Coordinates of C-alpha atoms in Angstrom, one line a residue:
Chain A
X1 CA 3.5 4.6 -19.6
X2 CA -0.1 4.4 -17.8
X3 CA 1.9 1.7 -15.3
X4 CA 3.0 3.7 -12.4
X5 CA -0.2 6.4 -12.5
X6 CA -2.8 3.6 -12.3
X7 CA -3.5 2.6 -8.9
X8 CA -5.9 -0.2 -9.3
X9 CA -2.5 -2.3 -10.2
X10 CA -1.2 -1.3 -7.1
X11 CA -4.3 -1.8 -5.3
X12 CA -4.3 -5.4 -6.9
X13 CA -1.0 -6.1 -6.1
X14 CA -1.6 -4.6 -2.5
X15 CA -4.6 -7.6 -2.4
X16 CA -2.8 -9.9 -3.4
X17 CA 0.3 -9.0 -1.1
X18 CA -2.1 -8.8 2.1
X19 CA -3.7 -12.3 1.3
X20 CA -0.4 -13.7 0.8
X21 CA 1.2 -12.7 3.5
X22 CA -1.3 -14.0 5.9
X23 CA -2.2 -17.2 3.7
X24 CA 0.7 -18.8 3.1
X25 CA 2.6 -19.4 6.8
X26 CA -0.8 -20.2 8.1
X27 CA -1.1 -23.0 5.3
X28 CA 2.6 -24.1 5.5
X29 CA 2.7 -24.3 9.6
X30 CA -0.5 -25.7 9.3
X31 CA 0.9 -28.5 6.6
X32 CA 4.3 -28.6 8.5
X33 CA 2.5 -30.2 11.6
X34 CA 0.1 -31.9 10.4
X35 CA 2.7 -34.3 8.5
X36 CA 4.5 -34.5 11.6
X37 CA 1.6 -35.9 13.6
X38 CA 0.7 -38.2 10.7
X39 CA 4.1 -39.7 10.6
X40 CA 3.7 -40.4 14.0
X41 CA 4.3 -44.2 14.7
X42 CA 1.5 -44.2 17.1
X43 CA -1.4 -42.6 15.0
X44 CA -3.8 -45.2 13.6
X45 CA -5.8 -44.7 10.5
X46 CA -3.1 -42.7 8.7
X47 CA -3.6 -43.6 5.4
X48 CA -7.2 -42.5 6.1
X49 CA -6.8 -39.6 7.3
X50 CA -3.8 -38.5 5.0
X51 CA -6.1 -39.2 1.7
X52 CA -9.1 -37.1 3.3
X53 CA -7.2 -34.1 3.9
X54 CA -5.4 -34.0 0.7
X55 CA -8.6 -34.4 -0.8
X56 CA -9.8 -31.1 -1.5
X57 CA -7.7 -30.4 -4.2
X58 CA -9.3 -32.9 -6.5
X59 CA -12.6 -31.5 -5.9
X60 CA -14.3 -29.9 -8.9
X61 CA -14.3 -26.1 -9.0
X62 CA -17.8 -25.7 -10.1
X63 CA -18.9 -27.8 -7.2
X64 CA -16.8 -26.3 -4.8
X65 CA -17.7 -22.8 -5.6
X66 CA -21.3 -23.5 -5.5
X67 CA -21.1 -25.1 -2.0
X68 CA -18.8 -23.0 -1.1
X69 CA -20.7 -19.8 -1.3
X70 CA -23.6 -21.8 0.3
X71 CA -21.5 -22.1 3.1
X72 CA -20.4 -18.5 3.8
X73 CA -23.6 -16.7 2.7
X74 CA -25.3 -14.3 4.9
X75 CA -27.6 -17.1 6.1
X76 CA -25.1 -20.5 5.6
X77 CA -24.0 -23.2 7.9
X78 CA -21.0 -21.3 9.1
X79 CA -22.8 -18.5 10.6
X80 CA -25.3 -21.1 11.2
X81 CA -23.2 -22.7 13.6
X82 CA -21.3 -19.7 14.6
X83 CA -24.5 -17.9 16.1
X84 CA -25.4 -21.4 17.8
X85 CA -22.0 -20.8 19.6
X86 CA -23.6 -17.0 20.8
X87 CA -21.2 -15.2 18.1
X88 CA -22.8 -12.9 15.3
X89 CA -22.9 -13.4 12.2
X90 CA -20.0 -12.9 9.8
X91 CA -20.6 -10.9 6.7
X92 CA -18.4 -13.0 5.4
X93 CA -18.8 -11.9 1.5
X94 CA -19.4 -8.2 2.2
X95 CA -17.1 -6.6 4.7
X96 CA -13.8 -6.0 2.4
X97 CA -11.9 -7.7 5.8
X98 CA -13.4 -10.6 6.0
X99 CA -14.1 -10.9 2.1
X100 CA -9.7 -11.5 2.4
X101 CA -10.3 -13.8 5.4
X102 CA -13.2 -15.3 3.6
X103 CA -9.8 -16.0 0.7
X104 CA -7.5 -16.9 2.7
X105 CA -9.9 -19.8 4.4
X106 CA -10.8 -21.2 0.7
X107 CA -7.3 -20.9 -0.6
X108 CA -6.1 -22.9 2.7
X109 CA -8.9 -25.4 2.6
X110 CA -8.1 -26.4 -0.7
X111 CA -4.5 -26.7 -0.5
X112 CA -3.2 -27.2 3.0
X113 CA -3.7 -31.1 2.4
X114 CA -1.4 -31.4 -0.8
X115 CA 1.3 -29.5 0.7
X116 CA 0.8 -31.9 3.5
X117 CA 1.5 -34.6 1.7
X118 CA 4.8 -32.9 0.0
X119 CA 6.4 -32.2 3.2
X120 CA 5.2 -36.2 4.6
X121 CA 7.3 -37.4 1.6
X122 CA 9.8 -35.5 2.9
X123 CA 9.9 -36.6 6.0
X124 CA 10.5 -40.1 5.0
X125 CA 14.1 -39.0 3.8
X126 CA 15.1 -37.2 6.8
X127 CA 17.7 -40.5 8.1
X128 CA 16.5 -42.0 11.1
X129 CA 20.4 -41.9 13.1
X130 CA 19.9 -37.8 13.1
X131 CA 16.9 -38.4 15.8
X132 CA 18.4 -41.4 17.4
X133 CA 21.5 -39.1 17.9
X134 CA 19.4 -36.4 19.5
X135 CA 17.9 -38.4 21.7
X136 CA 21.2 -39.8 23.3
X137 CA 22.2 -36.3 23.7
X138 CA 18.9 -36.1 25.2
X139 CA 16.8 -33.8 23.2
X140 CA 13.0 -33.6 23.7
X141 CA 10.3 -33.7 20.8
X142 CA 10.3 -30.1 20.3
X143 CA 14.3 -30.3 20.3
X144 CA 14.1 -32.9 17.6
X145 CA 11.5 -30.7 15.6
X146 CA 13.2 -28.0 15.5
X147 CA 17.0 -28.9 15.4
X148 CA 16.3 -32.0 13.1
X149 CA 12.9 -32.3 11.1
X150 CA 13.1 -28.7 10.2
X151 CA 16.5 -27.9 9.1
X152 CA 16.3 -31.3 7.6
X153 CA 12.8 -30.8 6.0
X154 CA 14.5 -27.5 4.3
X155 CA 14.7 -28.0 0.6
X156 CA 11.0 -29.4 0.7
X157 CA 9.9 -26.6 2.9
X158 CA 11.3 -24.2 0.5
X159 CA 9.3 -25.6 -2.0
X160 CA 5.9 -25.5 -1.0
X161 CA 6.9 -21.8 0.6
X162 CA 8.0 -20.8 -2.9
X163 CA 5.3 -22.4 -5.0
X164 CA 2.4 -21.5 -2.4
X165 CA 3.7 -17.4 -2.9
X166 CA 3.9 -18.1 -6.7
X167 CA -0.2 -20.1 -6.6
X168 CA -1.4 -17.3 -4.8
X169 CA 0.0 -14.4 -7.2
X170 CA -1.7 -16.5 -9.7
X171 CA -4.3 -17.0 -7.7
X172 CA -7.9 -16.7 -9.9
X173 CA -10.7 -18.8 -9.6
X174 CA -11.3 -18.6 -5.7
X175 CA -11.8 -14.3 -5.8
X176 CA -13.9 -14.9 -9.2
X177 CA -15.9 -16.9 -6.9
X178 CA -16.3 -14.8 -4.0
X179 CA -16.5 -11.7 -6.2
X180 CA -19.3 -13.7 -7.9
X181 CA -21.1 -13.9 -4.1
X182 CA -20.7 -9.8 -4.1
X183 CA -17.9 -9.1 -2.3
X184 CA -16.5 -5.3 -2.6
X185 CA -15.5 -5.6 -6.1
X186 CA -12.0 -4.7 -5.3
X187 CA -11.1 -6.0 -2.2
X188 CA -10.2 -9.7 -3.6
X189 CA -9.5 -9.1 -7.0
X190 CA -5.9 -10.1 -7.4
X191 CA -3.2 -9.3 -9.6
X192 CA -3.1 -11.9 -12.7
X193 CA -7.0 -11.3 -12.8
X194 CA -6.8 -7.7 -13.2
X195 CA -4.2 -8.4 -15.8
X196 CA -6.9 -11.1 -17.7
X197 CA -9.5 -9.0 -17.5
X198 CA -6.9 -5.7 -19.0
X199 CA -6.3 -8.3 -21.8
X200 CA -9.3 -9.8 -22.9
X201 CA -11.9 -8.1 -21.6
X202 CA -10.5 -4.2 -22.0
X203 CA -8.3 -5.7 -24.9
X204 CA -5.0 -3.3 -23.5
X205 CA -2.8 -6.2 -24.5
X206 CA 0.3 -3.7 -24.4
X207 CA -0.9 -2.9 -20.9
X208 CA -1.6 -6.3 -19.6
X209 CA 1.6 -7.2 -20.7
X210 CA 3.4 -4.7 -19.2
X211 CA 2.0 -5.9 -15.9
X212 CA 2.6 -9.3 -16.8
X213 CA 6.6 -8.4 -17.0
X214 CA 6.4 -6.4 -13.5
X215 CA 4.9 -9.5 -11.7
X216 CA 7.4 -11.7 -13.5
X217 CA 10.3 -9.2 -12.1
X218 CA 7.8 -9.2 -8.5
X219 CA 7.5 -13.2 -8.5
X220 CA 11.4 -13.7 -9.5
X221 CA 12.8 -11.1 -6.7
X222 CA 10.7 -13.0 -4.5
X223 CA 11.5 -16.3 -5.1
X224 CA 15.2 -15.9 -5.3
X225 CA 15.3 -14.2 -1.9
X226 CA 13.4 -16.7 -0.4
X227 CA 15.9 -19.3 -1.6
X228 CA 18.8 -17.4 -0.9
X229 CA 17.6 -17.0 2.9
X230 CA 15.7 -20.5 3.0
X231 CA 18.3 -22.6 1.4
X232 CA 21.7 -21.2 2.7
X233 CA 24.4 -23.3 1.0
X234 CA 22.3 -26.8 0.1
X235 CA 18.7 -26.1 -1.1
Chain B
X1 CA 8.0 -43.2 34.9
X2 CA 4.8 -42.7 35.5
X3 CA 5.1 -38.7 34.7
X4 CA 6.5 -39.8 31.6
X5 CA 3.4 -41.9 30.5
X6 CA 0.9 -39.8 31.6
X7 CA 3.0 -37.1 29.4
X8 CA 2.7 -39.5 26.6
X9 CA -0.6 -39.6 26.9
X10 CA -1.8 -35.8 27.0
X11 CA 0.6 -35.6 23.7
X12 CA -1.1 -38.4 21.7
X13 CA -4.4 -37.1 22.5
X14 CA -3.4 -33.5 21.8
X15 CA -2.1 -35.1 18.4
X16 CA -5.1 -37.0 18.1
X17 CA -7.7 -33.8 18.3
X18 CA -5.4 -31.7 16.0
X19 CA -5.6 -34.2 13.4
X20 CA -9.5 -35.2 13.7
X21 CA -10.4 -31.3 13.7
X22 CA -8.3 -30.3 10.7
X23 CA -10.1 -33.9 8.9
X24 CA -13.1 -32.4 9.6
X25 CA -13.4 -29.1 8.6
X26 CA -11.7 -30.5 5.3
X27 CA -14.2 -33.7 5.2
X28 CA -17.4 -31.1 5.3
X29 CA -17.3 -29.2 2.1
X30 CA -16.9 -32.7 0.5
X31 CA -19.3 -34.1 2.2
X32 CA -22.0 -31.5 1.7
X33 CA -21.1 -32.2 -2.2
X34 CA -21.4 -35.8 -1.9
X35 CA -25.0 -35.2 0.0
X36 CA -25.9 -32.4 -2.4
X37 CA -25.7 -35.5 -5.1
X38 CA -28.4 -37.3 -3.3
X39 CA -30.8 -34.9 -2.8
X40 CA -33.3 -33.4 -5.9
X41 CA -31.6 -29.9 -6.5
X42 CA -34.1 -27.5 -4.6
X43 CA -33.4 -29.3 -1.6
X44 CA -29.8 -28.0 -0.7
X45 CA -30.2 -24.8 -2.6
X46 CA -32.9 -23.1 -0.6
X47 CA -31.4 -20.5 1.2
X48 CA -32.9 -19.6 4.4
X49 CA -33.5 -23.2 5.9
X50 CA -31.5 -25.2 8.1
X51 CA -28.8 -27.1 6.0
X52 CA -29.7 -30.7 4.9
X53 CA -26.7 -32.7 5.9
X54 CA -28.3 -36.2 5.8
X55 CA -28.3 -37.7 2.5
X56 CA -31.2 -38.7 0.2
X57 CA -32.2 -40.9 -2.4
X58 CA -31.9 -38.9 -5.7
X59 CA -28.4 -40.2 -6.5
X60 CA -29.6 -42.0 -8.7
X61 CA -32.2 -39.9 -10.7
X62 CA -29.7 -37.2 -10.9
X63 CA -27.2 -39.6 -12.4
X64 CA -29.4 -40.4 -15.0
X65 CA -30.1 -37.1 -15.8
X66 CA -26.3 -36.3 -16.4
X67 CA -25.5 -39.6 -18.1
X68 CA -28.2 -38.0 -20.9
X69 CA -27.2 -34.3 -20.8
X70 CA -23.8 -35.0 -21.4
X71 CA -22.2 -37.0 -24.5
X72 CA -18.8 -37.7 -24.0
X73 CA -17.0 -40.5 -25.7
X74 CA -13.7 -42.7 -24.9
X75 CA -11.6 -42.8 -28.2
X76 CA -10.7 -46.4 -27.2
X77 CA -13.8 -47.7 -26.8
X78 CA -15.5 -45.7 -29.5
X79 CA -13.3 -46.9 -32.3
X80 CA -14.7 -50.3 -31.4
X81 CA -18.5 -49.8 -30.0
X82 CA -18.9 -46.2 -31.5
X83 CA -20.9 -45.8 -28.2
X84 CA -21.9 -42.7 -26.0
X85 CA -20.5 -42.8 -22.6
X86 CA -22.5 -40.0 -21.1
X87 CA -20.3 -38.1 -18.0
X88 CA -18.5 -41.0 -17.6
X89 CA -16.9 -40.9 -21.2
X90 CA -15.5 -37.9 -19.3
X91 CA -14.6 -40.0 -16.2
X92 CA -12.8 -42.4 -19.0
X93 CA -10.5 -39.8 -20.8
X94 CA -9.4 -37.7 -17.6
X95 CA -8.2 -41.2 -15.8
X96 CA -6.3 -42.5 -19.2
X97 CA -4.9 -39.1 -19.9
X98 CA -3.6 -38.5 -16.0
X99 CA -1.9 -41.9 -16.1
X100 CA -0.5 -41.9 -19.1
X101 CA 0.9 -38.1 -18.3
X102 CA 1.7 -38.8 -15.1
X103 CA 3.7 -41.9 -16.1
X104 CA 5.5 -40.0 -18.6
X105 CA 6.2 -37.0 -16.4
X106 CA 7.5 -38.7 -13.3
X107 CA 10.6 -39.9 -15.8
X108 CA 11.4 -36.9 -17.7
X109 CA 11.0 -34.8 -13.8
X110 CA 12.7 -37.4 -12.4
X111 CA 15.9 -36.9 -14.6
X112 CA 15.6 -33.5 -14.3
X113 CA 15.4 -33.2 -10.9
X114 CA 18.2 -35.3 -10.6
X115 CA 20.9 -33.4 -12.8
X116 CA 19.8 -30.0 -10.9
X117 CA 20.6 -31.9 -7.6
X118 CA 23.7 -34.3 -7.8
X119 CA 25.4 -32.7 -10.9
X120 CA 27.9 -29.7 -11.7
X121 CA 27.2 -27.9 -15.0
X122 CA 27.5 -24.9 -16.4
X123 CA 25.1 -22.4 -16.8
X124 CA 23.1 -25.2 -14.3
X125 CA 21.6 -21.9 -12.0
X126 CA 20.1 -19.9 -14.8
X127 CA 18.9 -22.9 -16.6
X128 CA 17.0 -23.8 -13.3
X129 CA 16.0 -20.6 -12.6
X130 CA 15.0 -19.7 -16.0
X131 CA 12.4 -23.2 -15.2
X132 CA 11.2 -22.0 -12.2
X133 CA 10.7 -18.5 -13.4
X134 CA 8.3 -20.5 -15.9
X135 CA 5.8 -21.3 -13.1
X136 CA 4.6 -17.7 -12.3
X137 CA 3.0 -17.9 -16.0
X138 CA -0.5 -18.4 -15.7
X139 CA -2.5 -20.2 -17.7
X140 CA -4.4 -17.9 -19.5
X141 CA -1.6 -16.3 -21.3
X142 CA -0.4 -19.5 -22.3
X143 CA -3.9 -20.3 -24.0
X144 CA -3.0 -19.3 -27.1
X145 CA 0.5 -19.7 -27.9
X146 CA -0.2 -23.5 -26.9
X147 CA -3.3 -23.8 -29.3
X148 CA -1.1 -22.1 -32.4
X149 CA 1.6 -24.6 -31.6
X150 CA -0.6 -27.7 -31.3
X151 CA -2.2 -26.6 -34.6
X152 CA 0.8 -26.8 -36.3
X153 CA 1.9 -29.8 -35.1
X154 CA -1.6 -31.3 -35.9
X155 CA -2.4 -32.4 -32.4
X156 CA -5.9 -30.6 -31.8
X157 CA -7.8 -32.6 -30.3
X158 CA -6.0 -35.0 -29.5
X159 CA -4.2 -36.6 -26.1
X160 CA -1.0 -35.5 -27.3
X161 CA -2.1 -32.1 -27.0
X162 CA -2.2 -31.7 -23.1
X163 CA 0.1 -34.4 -22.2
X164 CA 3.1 -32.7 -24.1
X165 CA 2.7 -29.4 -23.3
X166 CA 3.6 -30.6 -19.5
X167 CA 5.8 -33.0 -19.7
X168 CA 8.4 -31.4 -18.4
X169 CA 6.7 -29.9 -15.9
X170 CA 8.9 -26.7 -13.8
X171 CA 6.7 -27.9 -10.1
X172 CA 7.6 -31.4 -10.9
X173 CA 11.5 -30.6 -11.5
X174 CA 11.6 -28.3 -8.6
X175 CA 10.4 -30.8 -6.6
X176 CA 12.7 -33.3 -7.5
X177 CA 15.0 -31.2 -7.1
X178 CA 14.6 -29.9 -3.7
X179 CA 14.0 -34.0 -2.5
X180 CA 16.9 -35.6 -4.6
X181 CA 19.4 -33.3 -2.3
X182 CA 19.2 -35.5 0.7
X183 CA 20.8 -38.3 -1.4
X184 CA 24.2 -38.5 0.2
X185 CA 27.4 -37.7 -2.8
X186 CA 29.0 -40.4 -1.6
X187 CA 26.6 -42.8 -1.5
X188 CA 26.7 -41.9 -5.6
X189 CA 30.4 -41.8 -5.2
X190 CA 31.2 -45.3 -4.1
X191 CA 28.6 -46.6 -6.6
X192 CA 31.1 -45.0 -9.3
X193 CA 33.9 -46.3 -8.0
X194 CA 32.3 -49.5 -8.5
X195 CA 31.7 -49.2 -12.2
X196 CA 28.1 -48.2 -12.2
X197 CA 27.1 -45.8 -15.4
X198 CA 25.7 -42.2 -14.5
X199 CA 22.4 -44.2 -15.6
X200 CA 22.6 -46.7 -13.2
X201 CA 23.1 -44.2 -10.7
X202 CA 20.0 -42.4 -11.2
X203 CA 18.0 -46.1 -12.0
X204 CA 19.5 -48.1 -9.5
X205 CA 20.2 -45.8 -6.6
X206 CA 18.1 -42.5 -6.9
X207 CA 14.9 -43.5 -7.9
X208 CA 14.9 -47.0 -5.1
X209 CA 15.9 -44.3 -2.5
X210 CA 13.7 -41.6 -3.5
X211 CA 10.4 -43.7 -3.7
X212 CA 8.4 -41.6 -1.2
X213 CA 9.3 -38.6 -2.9
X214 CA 8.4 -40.3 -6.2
X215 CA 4.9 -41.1 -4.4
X216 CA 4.6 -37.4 -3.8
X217 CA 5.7 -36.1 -7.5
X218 CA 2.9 -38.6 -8.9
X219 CA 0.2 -36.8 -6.7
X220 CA 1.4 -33.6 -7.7
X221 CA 1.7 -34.6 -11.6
X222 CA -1.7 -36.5 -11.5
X223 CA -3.5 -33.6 -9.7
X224 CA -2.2 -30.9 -12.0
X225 CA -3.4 -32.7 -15.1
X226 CA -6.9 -33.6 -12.9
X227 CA -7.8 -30.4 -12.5
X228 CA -6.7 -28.9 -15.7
X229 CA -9.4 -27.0 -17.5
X230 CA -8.7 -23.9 -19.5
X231 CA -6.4 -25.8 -22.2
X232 CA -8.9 -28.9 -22.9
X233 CA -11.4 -26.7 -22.9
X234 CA -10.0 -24.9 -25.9
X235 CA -8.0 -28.1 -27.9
X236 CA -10.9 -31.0 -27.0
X237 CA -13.6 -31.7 -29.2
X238 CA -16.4 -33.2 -27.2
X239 CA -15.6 -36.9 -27.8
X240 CA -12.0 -36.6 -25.7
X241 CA -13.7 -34.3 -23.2
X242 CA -12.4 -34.6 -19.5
X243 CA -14.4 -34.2 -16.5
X244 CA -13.9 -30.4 -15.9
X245 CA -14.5 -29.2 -19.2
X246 CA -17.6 -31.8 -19.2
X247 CA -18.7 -30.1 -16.0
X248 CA -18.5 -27.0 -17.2
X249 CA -21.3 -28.1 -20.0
X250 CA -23.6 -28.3 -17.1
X251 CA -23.0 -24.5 -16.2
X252 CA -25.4 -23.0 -19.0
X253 CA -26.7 -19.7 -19.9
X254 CA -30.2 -20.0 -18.9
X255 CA -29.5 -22.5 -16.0
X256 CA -27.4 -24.0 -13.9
X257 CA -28.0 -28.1 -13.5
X258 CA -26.2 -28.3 -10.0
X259 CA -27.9 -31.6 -9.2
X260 CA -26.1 -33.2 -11.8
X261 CA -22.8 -31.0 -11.1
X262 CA -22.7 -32.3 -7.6
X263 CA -23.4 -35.8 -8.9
X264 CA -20.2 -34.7 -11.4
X265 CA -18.4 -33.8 -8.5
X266 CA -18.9 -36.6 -6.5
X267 CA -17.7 -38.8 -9.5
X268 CA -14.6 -37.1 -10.0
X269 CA -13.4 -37.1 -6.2
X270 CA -13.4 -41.3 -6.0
X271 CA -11.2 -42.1 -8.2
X272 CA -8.6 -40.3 -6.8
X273 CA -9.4 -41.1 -3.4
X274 CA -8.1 -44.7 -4.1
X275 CA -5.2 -43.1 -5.8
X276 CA -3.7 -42.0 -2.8
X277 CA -5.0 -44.3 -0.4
X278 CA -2.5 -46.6 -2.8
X279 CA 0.2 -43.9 -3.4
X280 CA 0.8 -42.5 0.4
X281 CA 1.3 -46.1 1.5
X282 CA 4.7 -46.2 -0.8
X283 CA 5.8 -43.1 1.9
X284 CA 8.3 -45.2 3.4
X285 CA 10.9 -43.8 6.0
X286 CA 14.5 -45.2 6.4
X287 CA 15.5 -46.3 3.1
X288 CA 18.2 -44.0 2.7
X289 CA 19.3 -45.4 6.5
X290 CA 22.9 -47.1 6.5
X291 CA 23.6 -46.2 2.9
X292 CA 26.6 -44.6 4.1
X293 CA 29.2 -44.9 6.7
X294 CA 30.5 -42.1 7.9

């Protein structure tokens, strides 16, 4: 009964929301052309430069948290380098607005690179005739991105749209870390952490599952309308 | 012509810069970790001070200094030498565990994948939704339902214990599902007609055609069980540790041994760094080309 009166749930979910819908297109536009410049036939070094930017992913969380906050602290190589270019510094832990910006720059560091590489596979089955055919009607590149790669592309796009809106809902370790570098306790702190800490650190199981069922019902409503709009008949 | 070259030319170079600054600011983080390794600890953790982005030569100090805080074994090896493989014990049990589930996943997703995509059955939407909706669960509610059932099957500490739990893995059957789409019904079709089984179709044709995608699903799969933590940390004993949970025994109460974490750190990233220098090359384009005539 305490679900619609609390407002730190909505305020969570409101965090969460904001992140999201600023994080994820960035990341999957982001992913979308960088596997379409390295599937180029003329870029060298692509197997180089495909491995280093899916890298991050694999990189231990302790280690990355630690640099991490090392890099956005008051004094760190960011604003380091950002006041060598003549622009202030960025609080970038303890203004609530860039604290989120601050989120939304670790969460796309760490995974742009792995959806990359999704959508690159992807690519691959896209059949070759569909772009020879637009070019004898005389389609230009952005004509052949946009009326082939991306329709084609669909089903895979739809994927790393649905499971990047489902990582960040689940989203926990990166606002532990920048809550952890004293960021306005509430301005990152997303929805599946407030229901952790409700469970086993309040120990309101009844409560923390109660919000567990409204994100499922959140997550699920979200999901199936982004199929139903991103996947038309086929995906 | 000429307009058209010179066009060319400001595309690949507009390409070009993209792609180097988006390498970049991903390369630095990593970098500064694998520097941070080299360095003695006070070194990159003084605040205050300009960065130190040129490496040192403490690697190997700080190596040794992990290799004897930590004591993780290798069950294979151990049954035989009954040694102490320091971190890399660790290094040992996260790369035979991530293969071996990795293998094992990429067939049972595979199938999956493939039934949701080329086949009509009934209840086949909930039963895929009803997967999917499986994804938004997070981890830490799963903790404990996971470590009852593996107790009762007898499977603590043991490999079993975070291989199975995943095996059928809802991001790897999505996946599949989305990427085994593109394969053309009549491609499958004619290959009925000629007498192949249903099995054939998904051995023979679907997984030869889908071998990029495959390439992709073993990232995804290997990854996922790379960077797994919570679970391991609760089920494995320290002898079948894997490198985050061994990690995470440098983050103590009293201090913090981020020398040797970096050092951990920079460990853990080479291995897979070869694994997908060898797993993107298998993205090829064009297999699917000519399969059907239309």
């Amino acid at each position: 009964m305490a679900l619609h009166q609390q407002s730190p749930s909505q305020e969570r979910l409101f965090n969460t929301t904001f992140v999201l819908l600023i994080q994820v297109p960035l990341m999957i536009v982001t992913a979308l052309l960088l596997a379409v410049a390295l599937d180029a036939s003329f870029v060298r070094f692509k197997g180089l430069f495909r491995t280093a930017l899916a890298l991050p992913v694999s990189a231990n969380l302790v280690a990355y948290s630690t640099v991490f906050l090392l890099l956005v602290q008051e004094t760190g190589l960011i604003n380091y380098a950002l006041t060598a270019l003549g622009f202030g510094p960025v609080p970038w832990l303890t203004s609530e607005f860039w604290s989120r910006m601050t989120l939304v720059g670790a969460v796309t560091w760490r995974w742009t690179g792995y959806n990359m590489i999704i959508l690159l596979a992807g690519l691959q089955n896209i059949p070759q005739q569909l772009y020879e055919a637009a070019e004898i009607d005389g389609a230009n590149r952005f004509d052949k991105f946009r009326y082939v790669t991306v329709p084609q592309l669909r089903p895979v796009l739809l994927f790393t749209v649905v499971t990047s809106t489902i990582g960040m809902f689940k989203l926990f370790a990166e606002p532990a870390i920048i809550n952890s570098g004293g960021a306005p306790l509430s301005s990152t702190i997303t929805i599946v952490q407030y229901i952790y800490q409700t469970a086993f650190i309040d120990f309101q199981l009844g409560y923390a599952s109660a919000l567990t069922y409204v994100l499922i019902g959140v997550v699920s409503v979200l999901s199936i309308v982004q199929i139903r709009v991103g996947g038309s008949d086929d995906a | 012509m000429r307009e058209e070259a010179r066009r060319e030319g400001v595309w690949q170079f507009l390409t070009y810069t993209f792609v180097l600054v988006m390498t970049f600011l991903t390369i630095v983080p990593l970098y500064w970790i694998v520097v941070a390794s080299t360095l003695p600890e006070q070194a990159f953790l003084s605040a205050g001070s300009a960065p130190r982005l040129i490496p040192g030569g403490y690697f190997a100090e700080n190596f040794a200094a992990l290799q004897q805080r930590l004591s993780v074994g290798f069950l294979f090896f151990d049954e035989l030498l009954n040694t102490d493989f320091g971190f890399v014990g660790g290094v040992f049990n996260s790369v035979f565990i991530a293969v071996a589930y990795t293998l094992l996943s990429l067939v049972v997703c595979s199938r999956a994948g493939f039934a949701f995509a080329k086949y009509e059955f009934r209840y086949k939407e909930p039963i895929f939704y009803s997967i999917l909706a499986t994804l938004i669960l997070p981890i830490q509610l799963l903790v404990i339902p996971l470590f009852l059932l593996m107790s009762q099957l007898g499977l603590t500490n043991s490999y079993w214990a975070i291989i199975l739990p995943w095996l059928a893995n809802p991001l790897g059957i999505f996946l599949m599902r989305q990427n085994m789409k593109s394969i053309p019904d009549a491609l499958l079709e004619s290959a009925r007609m000629d007498g192949a089984t249903e099995f054939q179709l998904y051995y023979r044709i679907a997984l030869p055609t889908m071998k990029s995608s495959l390439a992709a699903l073993a990232i995804v799969l290997f990854l996922f069980q790379w960077i797994l933590f919570l679970f391991p940390l609760v089920i494995l004993e320290t002898d079948k540790y894997t490198i985050p949970v061994a990690i995470d025994q440098l983050v103590g109460a009293q201090r913090v041994y981020y020398d040797q974490i970096m050092v951990a750190a920079t460990l853990s990233i080479v291995p897979i760094f070869f694994l997908f220098l060898f797993l993107q090359k298998q993205f090829v384009s064009g297999i699917l080309a000519g399969s059907v005539k239309e």
